[in-house]
Short mmCIF file of C-alpha atoms and ligand atoms in Angstrom, two decimals:
data_model
loop_
_atom_site.label_atom_id
_atom_site.label_comp_id
_atom_site.label_asym_id
_atom_site.label_seq_id
_atom_site.Cartn_x
_atom_site.Cartn_y
_atom_site.Cartn_z
CA MET A 1 181.72 139.62 163.84
CA GLY A 2 180.94 143.22 164.28
CA ASN A 3 184.52 144.37 163.94
CA THR A 4 184.62 146.90 161.12
CA VAL A 5 187.86 146.60 159.14
CA VAL A 6 187.31 149.12 156.40
CA SER A 7 184.90 152.07 156.29
CA ILE A 8 184.76 154.24 153.22
CA ASP A 9 182.37 157.15 153.57
CA ASN A 10 181.24 159.28 150.62
CA LEU A 11 184.47 158.98 148.66
CA VAL A 12 184.81 161.26 145.61
CA LYS A 13 187.75 161.11 143.22
CA ARG A 14 187.84 163.17 140.06
CA TYR A 15 190.25 163.15 137.14
CA GLY A 16 189.48 166.49 135.62
CA GLU A 17 185.86 166.33 134.48
CA ASN A 18 185.72 162.60 134.92
CA VAL A 19 184.24 161.49 138.24
CA ALA A 20 186.05 158.18 138.73
CA VAL A 21 184.58 157.51 142.22
CA ASP A 22 181.28 159.19 142.92
CA HIS A 23 180.12 159.41 146.56
CA PHE A 24 181.02 155.79 147.18
CA SER A 25 180.48 154.32 150.62
CA LEU A 26 181.32 150.83 151.87
CA ASN A 27 181.87 149.07 155.20
CA ILE A 28 183.70 145.77 155.42
CA GLU A 29 183.53 143.58 158.54
CA GLU A 30 186.21 141.24 159.80
CA GLY A 31 186.15 137.84 158.13
CA GLU A 32 184.37 138.89 154.96
CA ILE A 33 185.34 138.18 151.41
CA LEU A 34 183.97 141.33 149.87
CA GLY A 35 183.61 141.26 146.10
CA LEU A 36 183.84 144.59 144.29
CA LEU A 37 182.24 143.81 140.96
CA GLY A 38 182.01 146.24 138.05
CA PRO A 39 182.85 146.64 134.37
CA ASN A 40 186.19 148.02 133.24
CA GLY A 41 186.46 151.71 134.09
CA SER A 42 183.81 151.59 136.83
CA GLY A 43 186.29 152.83 139.44
CA LYS A 44 187.41 149.72 141.31
CA THR A 45 191.14 150.32 141.10
CA THR A 46 190.76 154.00 141.86
CA THR A 47 188.80 153.15 145.00
CA ILE A 48 191.51 150.69 146.09
CA ASN A 49 194.25 153.28 145.51
CA CYS A 50 192.35 155.85 147.53
CA LEU A 51 191.80 153.28 150.29
CA LEU A 52 195.52 152.70 150.49
CA SER A 53 196.38 156.38 150.42
CA LEU A 54 198.25 155.90 147.17
CA LEU A 55 196.05 158.56 145.59
CA THR A 56 194.73 161.79 147.03
CA PHE A 57 190.97 162.29 146.69
CA ASP A 58 188.52 165.15 146.49
CA LYS A 59 186.13 164.21 149.29
CA GLY A 60 185.31 161.52 151.78
CA ASP A 61 186.59 159.65 154.83
CA ILE A 62 188.54 156.44 154.93
CA LYS A 63 189.17 154.49 158.12
CA ILE A 64 190.90 151.13 158.52
CA TRP A 65 190.42 149.33 161.86
CA GLY A 66 188.85 152.50 163.05
CA LYS A 67 191.91 154.66 162.32
CA GLU A 68 192.16 157.45 159.77
CA MET A 69 194.16 156.15 156.82
CA SER A 70 197.10 158.30 155.64
CA PRO A 71 200.19 157.89 153.40
CA ASP A 72 202.45 157.42 156.44
CA ALA A 73 200.12 155.19 158.50
CA TYR A 74 202.84 152.55 158.67
CA ASP A 75 201.23 150.52 161.47
CA ILE A 76 198.08 150.09 159.40
CA LYS A 77 199.88 149.45 156.15
CA SER A 78 202.01 146.68 157.67
CA GLN A 79 198.81 144.73 158.35
CA ILE A 80 197.58 145.05 154.76
CA GLY A 81 198.59 142.94 151.78
CA VAL A 82 198.02 144.27 148.29
CA VAL A 83 198.02 142.35 145.01
CA MET A 84 197.84 144.99 142.37
CA GLN A 85 196.17 144.67 138.95
CA ASN A 86 199.47 145.40 137.24
CA VAL A 87 202.21 142.95 138.23
CA ALA A 88 204.82 144.80 140.26
CA VAL A 89 207.88 142.63 140.88
CA ILE A 90 211.62 143.37 140.58
CA ASP A 91 213.11 141.97 137.35
CA THR A 92 216.66 141.73 138.63
CA LEU A 93 215.72 139.55 141.63
CA ASN A 94 214.73 135.91 141.36
CA VAL A 95 211.44 134.49 142.68
CA TYR A 96 212.73 133.86 146.23
CA GLU A 97 214.52 137.20 146.44
CA ASN A 98 211.41 139.08 145.31
CA VAL A 99 209.18 137.50 147.98
CA ASP A 100 211.96 138.00 150.55
CA PHE A 101 212.28 141.70 149.57
CA PHE A 102 208.61 142.50 150.01
CA CYS A 103 208.27 140.39 153.14
CA GLY A 104 211.36 142.13 154.57
CA LEU A 105 209.63 145.49 154.35
CA TYR A 106 207.45 144.39 157.32
CA ILE A 107 209.10 141.37 158.92
CA LYS A 108 212.41 142.23 160.55
CA ASP A 109 213.17 138.97 162.42
CA LYS A 110 215.37 136.88 160.19
CA ALA A 111 214.10 133.45 161.07
CA THR A 112 210.46 134.48 160.91
CA ARG A 113 211.01 136.15 157.60
CA LYS A 114 212.65 133.04 156.12
CA GLN A 115 209.77 130.90 157.31
CA TYR A 116 207.15 133.31 155.91
CA VAL A 117 208.86 133.53 152.53
CA GLU A 118 208.98 129.75 152.27
CA GLU A 119 205.34 129.44 153.27
CA ALA A 120 204.29 132.03 150.68
CA LEU A 121 206.22 130.19 147.94
CA GLU A 122 204.62 126.85 149.01
CA PHE A 123 201.21 128.50 149.20
CA THR A 124 201.44 129.86 145.62
CA GLY A 125 203.09 126.73 144.20
CA LEU A 126 206.31 128.54 143.36
CA THR A 127 208.82 126.58 145.44
CA GLU A 128 210.25 124.75 142.44
CA PHE A 129 210.67 128.03 140.55
CA LYS A 130 212.38 129.97 143.38
CA LYS A 131 215.68 130.45 141.49
CA GLN A 132 213.99 131.79 138.34
CA LYS A 133 213.91 135.45 137.28
CA PRO A 134 210.43 136.97 136.65
CA LYS A 135 211.10 137.34 132.89
CA LYS A 136 211.36 133.54 132.59
CA LEU A 137 207.95 132.90 134.15
CA SER A 138 204.72 132.28 132.30
CA GLY A 139 201.89 134.76 132.78
CA GLY A 140 200.13 132.59 135.37
CA LEU A 141 203.29 132.03 137.39
CA LEU A 142 204.14 135.75 137.28
CA ARG A 143 200.67 136.49 138.71
CA ARG A 144 201.30 133.97 141.45
CA LEU A 145 204.63 135.61 142.23
CA ASN A 146 202.82 138.92 142.45
CA ILE A 147 200.46 137.32 145.00
CA ALA A 148 203.31 135.72 147.00
CA CYS A 149 204.95 139.17 147.29
CA GLY A 150 201.71 140.74 148.50
CA ILE A 151 200.80 138.15 151.16
CA ALA A 152 204.06 136.81 152.55
CA HIS A 153 204.00 139.02 155.65
CA LYS A 154 200.63 137.42 156.69
CA PRO A 155 198.48 140.54 156.54
CA LYS A 156 195.10 140.64 158.23
CA LEU A 157 193.50 142.50 155.29
CA VAL A 158 194.33 141.41 151.77
CA ILE A 159 193.27 143.30 148.65
CA PHE A 160 193.26 141.56 145.27
CA ASP A 161 192.72 143.78 142.28
CA GLU A 162 191.66 141.58 139.35
CA PRO A 163 194.27 138.87 140.10
CA THR A 164 192.99 136.45 137.42
CA VAL A 165 192.98 138.65 134.34
CA ALA A 166 194.90 136.83 131.54
CA VAL A 167 195.59 133.82 133.78
CA ASP A 168 195.25 130.18 132.61
CA PRO A 169 192.34 128.25 134.19
CA GLN A 170 194.60 126.12 136.35
CA SER A 171 196.40 129.10 137.94
CA ARG A 172 193.06 130.81 138.25
CA ASN A 173 191.58 127.99 140.32
CA ALA A 174 194.74 127.84 142.45
CA ILE A 175 194.38 131.55 143.13
CA LEU A 176 190.73 131.31 144.13
CA GLU A 177 191.35 128.30 146.38
CA GLY A 178 194.30 130.13 147.95
CA ILE A 179 192.14 133.12 148.76
CA LYS A 180 189.53 130.90 150.38
CA LYS A 181 192.25 129.31 152.52
CA MET A 182 193.59 132.68 153.57
CA ASN A 183 190.13 133.76 154.55
CA LYS A 184 189.58 130.55 156.59
CA ALA A 185 192.87 131.36 158.40
CA GLY A 186 191.38 134.66 159.48
CA ALA A 187 192.19 137.26 156.79
CA THR A 188 189.56 139.72 155.60
CA ILE A 189 189.56 139.94 151.82
CA ILE A 190 188.67 142.58 149.20
CA TYR A 191 188.42 141.07 145.74
CA THR A 192 187.77 143.19 142.68
CA SER A 193 186.73 141.63 139.40
CA HIS A 194 184.70 142.16 136.33
CA TYR A 195 183.94 138.41 136.15
CA MET A 196 180.64 137.77 137.89
CA GLU A 197 181.17 133.98 137.98
CA GLU A 198 184.29 134.39 140.13
CA VAL A 199 182.63 136.80 142.47
CA GLU A 200 179.63 134.45 142.85
CA GLU A 201 181.90 131.54 143.65
CA LEU A 202 184.19 133.29 146.09
CA CYS A 203 182.56 136.24 147.87
CA SER A 204 180.42 136.30 150.98
CA ARG A 205 179.10 139.72 149.96
CA VAL A 206 179.08 141.66 146.69
CA VAL A 207 179.11 145.37 145.97
CA ILE A 208 178.34 146.27 142.40
CA MET A 209 180.06 149.37 141.06
CA ASP A 210 179.13 151.40 137.98
CA HIS A 211 180.43 154.89 137.02
CA GLY A 212 182.06 155.17 140.45
CA LYS A 213 178.85 154.55 142.32
CA ASN A 214 177.83 151.74 144.69
CA ILE A 215 174.71 150.59 142.92
CA ALA A 216 173.96 147.34 144.75
CA ASN A 217 175.16 145.64 147.91
CA GLY A 218 174.30 142.30 149.41
CA THR A 219 174.94 138.58 149.32
CA THR A 220 174.56 137.01 145.90
CA ASN A 221 171.26 135.51 147.00
CA GLU A 222 169.95 138.78 148.32
CA LEU A 223 170.82 140.56 145.09
CA LYS A 224 169.20 137.90 142.96
CA SER A 225 166.01 137.74 145.02
CA SER A 226 165.59 141.57 144.65
CA LEU A 227 165.13 141.03 140.88
CA ILE A 228 161.84 141.20 139.05
CA SER A 229 163.20 138.50 136.73
CA ARG A 230 163.11 135.20 138.65
CA GLU A 231 163.30 132.74 135.73
CA LYS A 232 164.30 132.79 132.12
CA ILE A 233 163.07 130.21 129.70
CA ARG A 234 164.88 129.80 126.38
CA ILE A 235 163.18 127.93 123.55
CA GLY A 236 164.29 127.16 120.01
CA LEU A 237 161.29 128.42 118.06
CA PRO A 238 161.35 128.30 114.23
CA ASP A 239 158.03 130.20 113.91
CA LYS A 240 158.24 133.62 115.61
CA SER A 241 155.06 135.08 114.18
CA PRO A 242 153.52 137.91 116.25
CA LYS A 243 150.48 135.77 117.00
CA ILE A 244 152.63 133.19 118.78
CA LEU A 245 154.82 135.72 120.61
CA ASP A 246 151.75 137.63 121.79
CA GLY A 247 150.19 134.35 122.99
CA LEU A 248 153.28 133.70 125.06
CA LYS A 249 153.11 137.18 126.59
CA GLU A 250 149.55 136.51 127.73
CA ILE A 251 150.67 133.61 129.99
CA ASN A 252 150.46 134.37 133.68
CA HIS A 253 153.83 135.67 135.17
CA VAL A 254 155.43 136.14 131.73
CA TYR A 255 156.49 139.78 131.50
CA LYS A 256 158.87 139.75 128.62
CA VAL A 257 159.25 137.75 125.42
CA LYS A 258 162.40 138.52 123.39
CA GLU A 259 163.78 137.06 120.19
CA ASP A 260 167.43 135.93 120.41
CA GLY A 261 168.81 134.36 117.21
CA ASP A 262 166.98 131.04 116.67
CA ASP A 263 165.48 131.23 120.17
CA VAL A 264 162.98 133.20 122.09
CA VAL A 265 163.74 134.15 125.69
CA ILE A 266 160.77 134.34 128.03
CA LYS A 267 161.24 136.17 131.33
CA CYS A 268 158.99 135.38 134.28
CA ASP A 269 158.50 137.41 137.44
CA GLY A 270 158.08 134.61 139.96
CA GLY A 271 155.27 132.10 140.01
CA GLU A 272 155.54 128.33 139.75
CA HIS A 273 155.42 125.87 136.89
CA ASN A 274 156.17 128.59 134.34
CA LEU A 275 157.86 126.08 132.06
CA VAL A 276 154.81 123.80 132.11
CA HIS A 277 152.50 126.66 131.20
CA VAL A 278 154.74 127.77 128.32
CA LEU A 279 155.07 124.28 126.91
CA SER A 280 151.32 123.59 127.28
CA TYR A 281 150.57 126.72 125.33
CA LEU A 282 152.91 125.65 122.48
CA THR A 283 151.59 122.07 122.26
CA ASP A 284 147.93 123.13 122.61
CA ASN A 285 148.44 125.45 119.62
CA ASN A 286 150.50 122.92 117.61
CA VAL A 287 153.53 125.20 117.57
CA PRO A 288 156.71 123.23 116.84
CA PHE A 289 159.72 123.99 119.08
CA GLY A 290 163.29 122.77 119.58
CA ARG A 291 165.61 122.79 122.64
CA VAL A 292 164.21 124.11 125.89
CA THR A 293 166.35 125.38 128.80
CA THR A 294 165.59 127.42 131.86
CA GLU A 295 168.05 129.69 133.65
CA LEU A 296 168.05 131.18 137.13
CA PRO A 297 169.16 134.81 137.34
CA THR A 298 172.85 135.71 137.47
CA LEU A 299 174.66 138.77 138.79
CA ASN A 300 174.65 139.94 135.19
CA ASP A 301 170.86 140.10 135.40
CA VAL A 302 171.12 142.18 138.58
CA PHE A 303 173.46 144.58 136.75
CA LEU A 304 171.21 144.60 133.70
CA GLU A 305 168.09 145.39 135.66
CA ILE A 306 169.74 148.29 137.57
CA THR A 307 171.78 149.83 134.77
CA GLY A 308 170.05 148.70 131.56
CA LYS A 309 173.31 147.32 130.16
CA GLU A 310 175.26 144.05 130.22
CA LEU A 311 178.10 143.51 132.66
CA ARG A 312 179.81 141.17 130.22
CA ASP A 313 182.23 142.89 127.93
N1 ADP O 1 195.54 158.10 136.20
C1 ADP O 1 194.35 158.36 135.65
N2 ADP O 1 194.18 159.56 134.98
C2 ADP O 1 192.96 159.87 134.43
N3 ADP O 1 191.88 159.04 134.50
C3 ADP O 1 192.01 157.89 135.14
C4 ADP O 1 193.26 157.50 135.70
N4 ADP O 1 193.07 156.29 136.27
C5 ADP O 1 191.76 155.90 136.01
N5 ADP O 1 191.15 156.90 135.34
C6 ADP O 1 189.73 156.88 134.92
O1 ADP O 1 188.93 156.63 136.08
C7 ADP O 1 187.86 155.76 135.79
C8 ADP O 1 187.95 154.53 136.72
O2 ADP O 1 189.07 153.81 136.35
P1 ADP O 1 189.51 152.53 137.20
O3 ADP O 1 189.47 152.86 138.66
O4 ADP O 1 190.83 152.06 136.63
O5 ADP O 1 188.37 151.45 136.81
P2 ADP O 1 188.38 149.84 137.06
O6 ADP O 1 189.48 149.53 137.95
O7 ADP O 1 187.01 149.59 137.57
O8 ADP O 1 188.54 149.28 135.68
C9 ADP O 1 187.93 155.44 134.31
O9 ADP O 1 187.07 156.31 133.62
C10 ADP O 1 189.35 155.74 134.00
O10 ADP O 1 189.51 156.12 132.65
MG1 MG O 2 191.00 148.13 137.70
#
């Protein structure tokens, strides 16, 4: 640890009046799986494109492995693998030839190149499809081809920009498992997504982005334990008269009671045995109730508490 792979300092990127990336800073250490989580339009792809010198930017400093990044920094770029949000493969080449083409940009030795291409096809489960043209592939397989092209040269830093959008669950799991394996083998990973469940499952650290800003940064557990909301109790409650709702609000550690369809949602700021206290109150007052569930906070709650809006779209 302690080897900084990426350092982005005060990055600003404007499109006219629109500030797509707004004084964004981020350091990534070797061996991390860094999740860049944010709703659509929050600036994830723009940040990645600036990081790779594919876009010019208005302000800021970007270093990779301690070196200034630039469009012609070939030695740095050869160590980076990129899997873009929009699939970028060559329609006239078959699966094998596509992977071979992209691998060949960096790997000149013929035998090594052949071995790497075959390993990438194996890794993404594409070996049996190697003669097929991209147009014949399903959406999930096409995504996997996009990944094989990005990683075949065994880069030390791999960037995935929303690789699971519009992918079937089976391919999605294969992609996530593949990323974990790559990381175990030593690669540092940047993973952007607007799906909090994926980021929770995969990433060792999460940066939450909104309107181009870095609004939260930490492990999933750190982010969750910074919340006021520690527990949510959901109860099916036919009678939602103000008297009952006010009574619930009076309970120790309950700070919010909200109606949600047939249910009420009760938010508690820490404390123990909240559920017991809530249910005792209802039974003591002869209030009938239905299904009861409790939920621990999610990254969506983190986002909600900081921004006042839902991460889910
Ligand atoms: N080529 C472009 N021209 C103008 N505006 C753009 C362009 N690309 C992105 N934007 C704007 O920049 C903001 C960030 O977009 P983007 O980085 O694609 O977000 P994300 O990847 O998080 O969905 C959005 O407001 C988007 O409309
Ligand atoms: Mg994007």
